[in-house]
Amino acid sequence: MSFEVNLPNHIGFIMDGNGRWAKERGLLRTKGHQQGLESAKILIKHCSDIGIKYVSLYVFSTENWKRTVDEINFLMILIKNHLKKEYGFYKKNQIKVVHSGDILGLPKDVQKVISDAVNETKDYKGLTVNLLINYGGRNEIVRSVNKILSSKVTEITEDDIYKNLDNPDIPEVDLMIRSSGEQRLSNFLLWQCAYSEFYYSNVLWPD
Ligand code: IPE
Ligand code: IPE
Ligand code: MG
């Protein structure tokens, strides 16, 4: 007997609650981010194993620049180190890495590791992992509209806007999951979540 499993095509994750996880344990917020990355890796592997096609992970928002310099620097280092050392993991699982967000607003060295990871994995045919780094839904839509305007059109359609988003090949989000009990979107994939189902879990991201 065979079972038909109806999987969502694209799942978006708002990985929230790293700071609270650390605070509960009397640790620095940075420890929460470190543990949060471990959980993200387990999740990516699981999504790949069960045959999900697209996963979007909210890593760093355009609003996250309001955090302390120390926390921002730590997050940038975590992103760099992860992308530099995980080529083997991505290759073994045939996971393709793509980026969404305003790349030019990131430090040069972070821009470089992101474009290297995207290039290195571009031909892999398994799960696509869309990393949202310096990402804001409003910012992405504004950048899309500006790209269209530079082609001198007189009227803009919905299709034009979708095609000029950062990753127009990725379909809309079917299911958005946010951890840690906050029930809001926080500027996550605004255009692509128009028809998504939302699931909120009280579990903190590292757990
Ligand atoms: C999410 O966890 C990770 C990032 C935004 C980078 P938080 O750092 O927002 O954790 P809380 O919400 O303070 O617990
Ligand atoms: C959303 O979480 C951003 C990421 C997970 C990267 P935040 O913790 O930054 O969101 P707000 O500020 O509480 O809405
Ligand atoms: Mg938070």
Short mmCIF file of C-alpha atoms and ligand atoms in Angstrom, two decimals:
data_model
loop_
_atom_site.label_atom_id
_atom_site.label_comp_id
_atom_site.label_asym_id
_atom_site.label_seq_id
_atom_site.Cartn_x
_atom_site.Cartn_y
_atom_site.Cartn_z
CA MET A 1 0.00 0.00 0.00
CA SER A 2 1.37 3.45 -0.80
CA PHE A 3 0.42 6.72 0.82
CA GLU A 4 0.14 10.03 -0.94
CA VAL A 5 1.73 12.70 1.22
CA ASN A 6 0.63 16.23 0.53
CA LEU A 7 3.66 18.37 1.35
CA PRO A 8 3.79 22.15 1.20
CA ASN A 9 6.00 23.30 -1.64
CA HIS A 10 7.48 26.34 0.12
CA ILE A 11 7.74 26.79 3.90
CA GLY A 12 8.85 30.08 5.45
CA PHE A 13 10.35 30.17 8.94
CA ILE A 14 10.57 33.22 11.17
CA MET A 15 13.24 31.96 13.54
CA ASP A 16 12.35 33.93 16.68
CA GLY A 17 13.20 33.51 20.36
CA ASN A 18 16.97 33.02 20.41
CA GLY A 19 17.43 35.86 22.92
CA ARG A 20 14.72 34.57 25.28
CA TRP A 21 16.14 31.03 25.09
CA ALA A 22 19.52 32.35 26.24
CA LYS A 23 18.02 34.59 28.92
CA GLU A 24 16.08 31.67 30.43
CA ARG A 25 19.43 29.92 30.91
CA GLY A 26 21.33 32.94 32.19
CA LEU A 27 23.42 32.98 29.00
CA LEU A 28 24.38 35.79 26.62
CA ARG A 29 22.02 36.40 23.67
CA THR A 30 24.85 35.33 21.36
CA LYS A 31 24.67 31.80 22.80
CA GLY A 32 21.01 31.74 21.78
CA HIS A 33 21.97 32.65 18.22
CA GLN A 34 24.61 29.91 18.17
CA GLN A 35 22.08 27.34 19.35
CA GLY A 36 19.50 28.75 16.92
CA LEU A 37 21.87 28.05 14.04
CA GLU A 38 22.21 24.42 15.17
CA SER A 39 18.42 24.11 15.11
CA ALA A 40 18.26 25.70 11.66
CA LYS A 41 20.73 23.11 10.35
CA ILE A 42 18.67 20.21 11.76
CA LEU A 43 15.57 21.73 10.20
CA ILE A 44 17.17 22.22 6.77
CA LYS A 45 18.36 18.60 6.79
CA HIS A 46 14.90 17.35 7.79
CA CYS A 47 13.12 19.42 5.11
CA SER A 48 15.62 18.09 2.56
CA ASP A 49 15.10 14.49 3.72
CA ILE A 50 11.30 14.60 3.46
CA GLY A 51 11.35 16.25 0.03
CA ILE A 52 10.33 19.87 0.66
CA LYS A 53 11.30 21.95 -2.39
CA TYR A 54 11.75 25.45 -0.92
CA VAL A 55 12.51 26.76 2.56
CA SER A 56 12.91 30.45 3.40
CA LEU A 57 14.72 31.30 6.62
CA TYR A 58 14.50 34.77 8.18
CA VAL A 59 18.10 35.29 9.30
CA PHE A 60 18.51 39.07 9.63
CA SER A 61 15.89 41.74 8.95
CA THR A 62 16.32 45.33 7.76
CA GLU A 63 15.03 46.27 11.24
CA ASN A 64 17.66 44.16 13.02
CA TRP A 65 20.27 46.94 12.45
CA LYS A 66 18.66 48.59 15.50
CA ARG A 67 20.27 45.95 17.74
CA THR A 68 23.57 46.57 19.55
CA VAL A 69 26.76 46.67 17.50
CA ASP A 70 28.06 43.63 19.42
CA GLU A 71 25.02 41.53 18.60
CA ILE A 72 25.05 42.60 14.93
CA ASN A 73 28.77 41.82 14.61
CA PHE A 74 28.24 38.42 16.20
CA LEU A 75 25.41 37.59 13.81
CA MET A 76 27.50 38.63 10.78
CA ILE A 77 30.38 36.41 11.94
CA LEU A 78 27.99 33.50 12.53
CA ILE A 79 26.59 33.89 9.00
CA LYS A 80 30.07 34.07 7.47
CA ASN A 81 31.47 31.09 9.35
CA HIS A 82 28.45 28.94 8.62
CA LEU A 83 28.47 29.64 4.90
CA LYS A 84 32.22 29.16 4.60
CA LYS A 85 32.36 25.80 6.34
CA GLU A 86 29.17 24.05 5.22
CA TYR A 87 29.89 23.44 1.52
CA GLY A 88 30.21 19.70 2.24
CA PHE A 89 26.81 19.62 3.91
CA TYR A 90 25.16 21.47 1.04
CA LYS A 91 26.86 19.28 -1.56
CA LYS A 92 26.05 15.99 0.16
CA ASN A 93 22.37 16.92 0.40
CA GLN A 94 22.29 18.72 -3.00
CA ILE A 95 20.93 21.84 -1.29
CA LYS A 96 20.93 25.02 -3.32
CA VAL A 97 21.49 28.27 -1.42
CA VAL A 98 19.92 31.51 -2.60
CA HIS A 99 19.77 34.92 -0.96
CA SER A 100 16.98 37.45 -0.56
CA GLY A 101 17.53 40.95 0.71
CA ASP A 102 19.49 44.10 0.01
CA ILE A 103 22.93 42.58 -0.54
CA LEU A 104 24.63 45.96 -1.07
CA GLY A 105 23.63 47.02 2.44
CA LEU A 106 25.75 44.23 3.98
CA PRO A 107 29.47 44.41 4.86
CA LYS A 108 31.67 43.56 1.85
CA ASP A 109 33.02 40.32 3.36
CA VAL A 110 29.47 39.09 4.07
CA GLN A 111 28.44 39.95 0.50
CA LYS A 112 31.34 37.83 -0.72
CA VAL A 113 30.56 34.70 1.32
CA ILE A 114 26.92 34.89 0.29
CA SER A 115 27.71 35.17 -3.43
CA ASP A 116 30.33 32.40 -3.13
CA ALA A 117 27.80 30.06 -1.47
CA VAL A 118 25.14 30.89 -4.08
CA ASN A 119 27.60 30.24 -6.94
CA GLU A 120 28.99 27.06 -5.41
CA THR A 121 25.53 25.49 -4.97
CA LYS A 122 23.72 26.89 -8.03
CA ASP A 123 23.53 23.58 -9.91
CA TYR A 124 22.28 21.46 -7.01
CA LYS A 125 18.87 19.94 -7.66
CA GLY A 126 17.51 19.27 -4.18
CA LEU A 127 15.98 21.61 -1.61
CA THR A 128 16.40 25.34 -2.25
CA VAL A 129 17.24 27.26 0.94
CA ASN A 130 16.44 30.94 0.63
CA LEU A 131 18.41 32.90 3.24
CA LEU A 132 16.86 36.24 4.13
CA ILE A 133 19.76 38.45 5.18
CA ASN A 134 19.32 42.23 5.41
CA TYR A 135 15.81 41.44 4.24
CA GLY A 136 12.61 43.47 4.58
CA GLY A 137 9.43 42.76 2.63
CA ARG A 138 8.76 46.45 2.02
CA ASN A 139 12.36 47.04 0.96
CA GLU A 140 12.17 44.12 -1.50
CA ILE A 141 8.96 45.49 -3.08
CA VAL A 142 10.43 49.01 -3.34
CA ARG A 143 13.60 47.64 -4.97
CA SER A 144 11.44 45.63 -7.38
CA VAL A 145 9.43 48.71 -8.38
CA ASN A 146 12.61 50.75 -8.87
CA LYS A 147 14.04 48.06 -11.14
CA ILE A 148 10.84 48.22 -13.24
CA LEU A 149 10.92 52.03 -13.37
CA SER A 150 14.44 51.94 -14.75
CA SER A 151 12.99 50.15 -17.83
CA LYS A 152 10.70 53.15 -18.49
CA VAL A 153 7.33 51.34 -18.30
CA THR A 154 4.15 53.41 -18.03
CA GLU A 155 2.02 50.93 -16.06
CA ILE A 156 3.14 48.34 -13.53
CA THR A 157 1.37 44.97 -13.14
CA GLU A 158 1.44 42.47 -10.26
CA ASP A 159 3.36 40.16 -12.52
CA ASP A 160 6.03 42.83 -13.12
CA ILE A 161 6.49 43.23 -9.37
CA TYR A 162 6.76 39.46 -8.77
CA LYS A 163 9.25 39.04 -11.59
CA ASN A 164 11.51 41.73 -10.14
CA LEU A 165 11.56 40.41 -6.59
CA ASP A 166 14.87 38.94 -5.42
CA ASN A 167 14.00 35.32 -6.32
CA PRO A 168 11.14 35.28 -8.83
CA ASP A 169 11.75 31.57 -9.52
CA ILE A 170 10.67 30.67 -6.01
CA PRO A 171 6.90 30.13 -5.71
CA GLU A 172 4.80 31.89 -3.06
CA VAL A 173 4.94 30.69 0.54
CA ASP A 174 2.41 27.92 1.33
CA LEU A 175 3.06 27.76 5.05
CA MET A 176 4.67 30.33 7.34
CA ILE A 177 5.87 29.09 10.72
CA ARG A 178 6.99 31.49 13.48
CA SER A 179 8.47 30.26 16.73
CA SER A 180 8.38 31.77 20.21
CA GLY A 181 4.79 32.97 20.47
CA GLU A 182 4.91 36.34 18.68
CA GLN A 183 2.00 36.43 16.24
CA ARG A 184 3.18 38.90 13.63
CA LEU A 185 4.91 38.98 10.26
CA SER A 186 7.73 41.45 11.06
CA ASN A 187 8.21 42.43 7.38
CA PHE A 188 8.71 38.79 6.26
CA LEU A 189 8.10 38.02 2.54
CA LEU A 190 5.08 40.36 2.39
CA TRP A 191 4.32 39.82 -1.29
CA GLN A 192 4.90 36.06 -1.19
CA CYS A 193 2.77 35.49 1.95
CA ALA A 194 -0.45 37.01 0.57
CA TYR A 195 -2.14 33.58 0.60
CA SER A 196 -0.01 31.60 3.06
CA GLU A 197 -1.29 29.73 6.06
CA PHE A 198 0.28 30.91 9.30
CA TYR A 199 1.32 28.65 12.16
CA TYR A 200 2.60 30.09 15.42
CA SER A 201 4.41 27.93 17.95
CA ASN A 202 5.22 28.95 21.52
CA VAL A 203 8.45 26.93 21.40
CA LEU A 204 11.58 29.11 21.34
CA TRP A 205 13.59 28.69 18.12
CA PRO A 206 16.65 26.90 19.57
CA ASP A 207 14.29 24.31 21.15
C1 IPE B 1 15.65 35.71 16.41
O1 IPE B 1 15.76 35.69 17.78
C2 IPE B 1 16.99 35.83 15.73
C3 IPE B 1 17.20 37.10 15.04
C4 IPE B 1 16.33 38.08 14.93
C5 IPE B 1 18.49 37.28 14.41
P1 IPE B 1 15.72 37.03 18.62
O2 IPE B 1 17.12 37.54 18.74
O3 IPE B 1 14.74 37.98 18.05
O4 IPE B 1 15.24 36.49 20.04
P2 IPE B 1 14.21 37.21 21.03
O5 IPE B 1 12.99 37.57 20.24
O6 IPE B 1 14.92 38.41 21.55
O7 IPE B 1 13.95 36.18 22.06
C1 IPE B 2 12.15 38.72 13.04
O1 IPE B 2 12.39 38.60 14.39
C2 IPE B 2 13.46 38.77 12.29
C3 IPE B 2 14.20 37.51 12.26
C4 IPE B 2 13.82 36.38 12.77
C5 IPE B 2 15.47 37.57 11.56
P1 IPE B 2 12.52 39.88 15.32
O2 IPE B 2 12.65 39.38 16.72
O3 IPE B 2 13.59 40.77 14.84
O4 IPE B 2 11.11 40.60 15.11
P2 IPE B 2 10.37 41.69 15.97
O5 IPE B 2 11.27 42.90 15.99
O6 IPE B 2 10.19 41.13 17.35
O7 IPE B 2 9.06 41.94 15.29
MG MG B 3 12.78 38.36 18.37
#
